[in-house]
Amino acid sequence: MISVAIDGPSGAGKSTLARRLAAELGYVYVDTGAMYRAIGLYGLRAGADLKDEAQVTALLPAIKLELRYADGAQHILLNGEDVSEAIRAEQVGMAASSVSAHPAVRTFLLETQRGLARQNNVLMDGRDIGTVVLPDATLKIFLTASPEARARRRQAELAAKGVDADYDTVLRDIRTRDDQDTHRAAAPLRQAEDAVLVDTSELDFEQSFAALRKLVEQAAAKEG
Ligand code: DC
């Protein structure tokens, strides 16, 4: 099985790039952020204090997550409800970042993530895929871009959805999330020693895509 780990901060373009790459190469795309987001959404709905480890841990037994794949797209079901759209809200991203700091939440998802890579050729994106989830991945990519470049892209994405977001607010949110994800004790965001660094600050989508595609094709060819 071939496994490609793609880690990096929020807004670096991981999911858009990985989704298309997986579709073109016939791999299963696993968006691990969606799993943390679904737990964050559940916590928000439950009115829990998401920074409180005991409160969040107590919610886990009531959470059942299922991944379904339709036309190459990952759908995530939270206790039977398709929450693929609902989890994309900014507030849910922040909630995901908070719940993901708790070790019990990470353990809760680890086996599911590893199981997917045992059974399929995967392109898996997240924060700790190369460092913790798939330490023996065929290829590890650390995809990043400056906070400013990510904020500009995020603002454009929101504008395309008809949401008029203030650049400074978007940038501040990105920095807050980077800070939370990088400084937590449990599986913080960091580049694995054997990961290839791809900085997309100065690249457009097609250039980023071509760079990633080349890396994956080279690694797959080496694997035989
Ligand atoms: O990639 P994303 O924005 O959908 O991720 C949402 C949050 O989930 C992110 O801020 C940190 C957390 N996360 C994580 O801790 N580990 C992962 N493998 C993926 C996401």
XYZ file of C-alpha atoms and ligand atoms in Angstrom:
244
model
C 0.000 0.000 0.000
C 1.173 3.526 -0.738
C 0.545 6.190 1.852
C 1.204 9.864 1.419
C 1.168 12.032 4.530
C 0.480 15.710 3.978
C 0.803 17.939 7.022
C 0.826 21.662 7.470
C -0.949 24.636 8.992
C -4.537 25.543 8.228
C -5.091 27.322 4.962
C -1.973 26.032 3.184
C -4.191 24.356 0.593
C -3.703 20.793 1.820
C -7.237 19.560 1.381
C -7.963 21.118 -2.023
C -4.673 19.873 -3.411
C -4.861 16.436 -1.805
C -8.452 15.898 -2.899
C -7.664 16.563 -6.531
C -4.436 14.611 -6.448
C -6.178 11.596 -4.925
C -8.895 11.754 -7.565
C -6.363 11.896 -10.401
C -4.149 9.151 -9.049
C -6.925 6.886 -7.781
C -6.002 7.105 -4.096
C -8.409 7.440 -1.206
C -8.297 10.939 0.233
C -8.499 11.008 4.011
C -9.186 14.422 5.520
C -8.342 13.904 9.185
C -9.211 17.519 9.999
C -12.832 16.637 9.194
C -12.779 14.063 11.991
C -11.589 16.643 14.536
C -14.107 19.110 13.183
C -16.962 16.620 13.657
C -15.934 16.160 17.282
C -15.660 19.945 17.654
C -19.148 20.342 16.208
C -20.550 17.757 18.593
C -18.886 19.576 21.514
C -20.262 22.959 20.421
C -23.762 21.548 20.121
C -23.422 19.922 23.531
C -22.411 23.289 24.992
C -19.234 21.818 26.460
C -16.180 23.847 27.439
C -13.938 22.585 24.648
C -10.726 23.497 26.430
C -11.724 21.294 29.352
C -10.228 17.877 28.798
C -12.552 16.032 31.188
C -15.683 17.533 29.628
C -14.582 16.704 26.093
C -13.413 13.202 27.004
C -16.792 12.501 28.589
C -18.503 13.209 25.258
C -16.491 10.682 23.247
C -18.457 7.494 24.032
C -21.579 9.109 22.534
C -19.816 9.967 19.272
C -19.875 7.649 16.299
C -18.061 8.828 13.192
C -18.344 7.178 9.805
C -16.553 8.037 6.607
C -18.224 7.382 3.287
C -16.765 7.902 -0.119
C -18.967 9.011 -2.981
C -17.382 10.049 -6.307
C -14.019 10.407 -4.616
C -15.394 12.864 -2.064
C -15.194 12.096 1.612
C -18.430 12.471 3.535
C -18.391 12.422 7.270
C -21.318 11.196 9.317
C -21.691 12.184 12.944
C -24.067 9.753 14.637
C -25.662 9.111 11.263
C -25.992 12.776 10.218
C -23.955 13.948 7.215
C -22.098 16.958 8.658
C -19.670 17.433 5.746
C -20.987 20.967 5.146
C -21.679 21.978 8.733
C -18.106 21.293 9.834
C -16.692 23.904 7.436
C -17.821 26.899 9.528
C -14.974 29.012 10.971
C -16.280 28.460 14.473
C -16.097 24.694 13.987
C -12.482 24.948 12.785
C -11.579 26.727 15.993
C -13.550 24.150 18.012
C -11.654 21.374 16.210
C -8.372 23.008 17.102
C -9.412 23.089 20.777
C -10.664 19.495 21.048
C -7.686 18.180 19.071
C -5.333 19.251 21.874
C -6.747 16.556 24.173
C -4.861 13.228 24.028
C -8.080 11.200 24.489
C -9.513 12.742 21.330
C -6.377 11.901 19.374
C -6.363 8.302 20.616
C -10.060 8.024 19.734
C -9.246 8.759 16.063
C -5.860 7.109 15.669
C -6.942 3.549 14.892
C -9.528 4.657 12.336
C -6.864 6.689 10.543
C -4.295 3.884 10.576
C -6.892 1.338 9.485
C -7.728 3.380 6.395
C -4.053 3.425 5.402
C -3.724 -0.328 5.912
C -6.572 -1.023 3.530
C -6.128 1.595 0.816
C -3.584 3.657 -1.037
C -4.144 6.916 0.779
C -3.372 10.567 0.648
C -3.967 11.611 4.223
C -3.818 15.198 5.372
C -3.637 16.696 8.837
C -1.143 17.990 11.378
C 0.537 14.843 12.739
C 0.211 12.308 9.929
C 3.927 12.079 9.156
C 5.005 12.356 12.797
C 2.466 10.181 14.632
C -0.245 8.534 12.547
C 1.823 7.110 9.674
C 5.491 7.316 10.707
C 6.349 4.846 7.928
C 4.449 6.653 5.171
C 5.808 6.150 1.662
C 6.082 9.919 1.266
C 5.730 12.795 3.717
C 5.039 16.307 2.579
C 4.977 19.377 4.793
C 2.862 21.907 2.957
C 3.022 25.442 4.188
C 2.648 29.086 3.190
C 3.113 32.372 5.016
C 0.223 33.408 7.287
C -0.397 36.401 4.999
C -0.658 34.246 1.867
C -3.019 31.877 3.673
C -5.148 34.751 4.951
C -5.464 36.216 1.450
C -6.562 32.836 0.070
C -9.011 32.269 2.888
C -10.503 35.708 2.373
C -10.901 35.028 -1.352
C -12.514 31.662 -0.606
C -14.987 33.309 1.746
C -15.683 36.055 -0.800
C -16.487 33.365 -3.383
C -19.092 32.069 -0.952
C -20.525 35.574 -0.604
C -18.976 36.147 2.837
C -17.312 39.532 3.207
C -14.547 38.848 5.738
C -12.094 41.394 7.074
C -8.469 40.535 6.138
C -7.051 41.431 9.553
C -9.613 39.247 11.313
C -8.891 36.307 9.006
C -5.151 36.753 9.550
C -5.597 36.932 13.319
C -7.677 33.723 13.307
C -5.017 31.947 11.244
C -2.287 33.011 13.650
C -4.345 31.906 16.658
C -4.969 28.498 15.126
C -1.288 28.098 14.145
C -0.320 28.951 17.668
C -2.748 26.460 19.217
C -1.819 23.678 16.807
C 1.931 24.201 17.140
C 2.210 24.670 20.866
C -0.017 21.935 22.237
C 1.652 19.070 24.104
C -0.134 16.258 22.250
C 1.059 15.641 18.689
C 1.772 19.293 17.852
C 2.023 20.467 14.279
C 5.609 20.050 13.145
C 7.484 18.912 10.092
C 8.667 15.299 10.275
C 12.418 15.003 9.805
C 11.978 13.007 6.614
C 9.227 15.209 5.147
C 9.689 17.230 1.979
C 8.931 20.913 2.543
C 6.690 22.587 -0.029
C 6.103 26.301 0.525
C 3.236 27.566 -1.628
C 3.426 31.255 -0.624
C 4.608 32.209 -4.081
C 2.872 29.441 -6.040
C -0.595 29.450 -7.522
C -2.855 26.424 -7.353
C -1.668 24.798 -10.571
C 2.001 25.248 -9.653
C 1.405 23.805 -6.183
C -0.502 20.929 -7.694
C 2.249 20.142 -10.206
C 4.891 20.166 -7.421
C 2.888 17.743 -5.306
C 1.983 15.503 -8.170
C 5.615 15.125 -9.144
C 6.603 14.166 -5.605
C 3.844 11.565 -5.318
C 4.533 10.060 -8.726
C 8.244 9.778 -7.965
C 7.582 8.106 -4.635
C 5.036 5.699 -6.134
C 7.450 4.769 -8.945
C 10.182 4.021 -6.407
C 7.775 1.840 -4.472
C 7.200 -0.211 -7.629
O -7.239 20.856 8.646
P -8.417 21.448 9.365
O -8.411 22.940 9.388
O -9.717 20.888 8.896
O -8.240 20.970 10.899
C -9.045 21.452 11.947
C -8.294 21.347 13.271
O -8.142 19.979 13.639
C -6.901 21.932 13.268
O -6.877 23.263 13.712
C -6.102 21.030 14.184
C -6.876 19.760 14.229
N -6.204 18.653 13.531
C -5.272 17.940 14.244
O -4.988 18.271 15.390
N -4.677 16.847 13.686
C -4.963 16.472 12.436
N -4.364 15.392 11.928
C -5.903 17.217 11.662
C -6.504 18.316 12.246
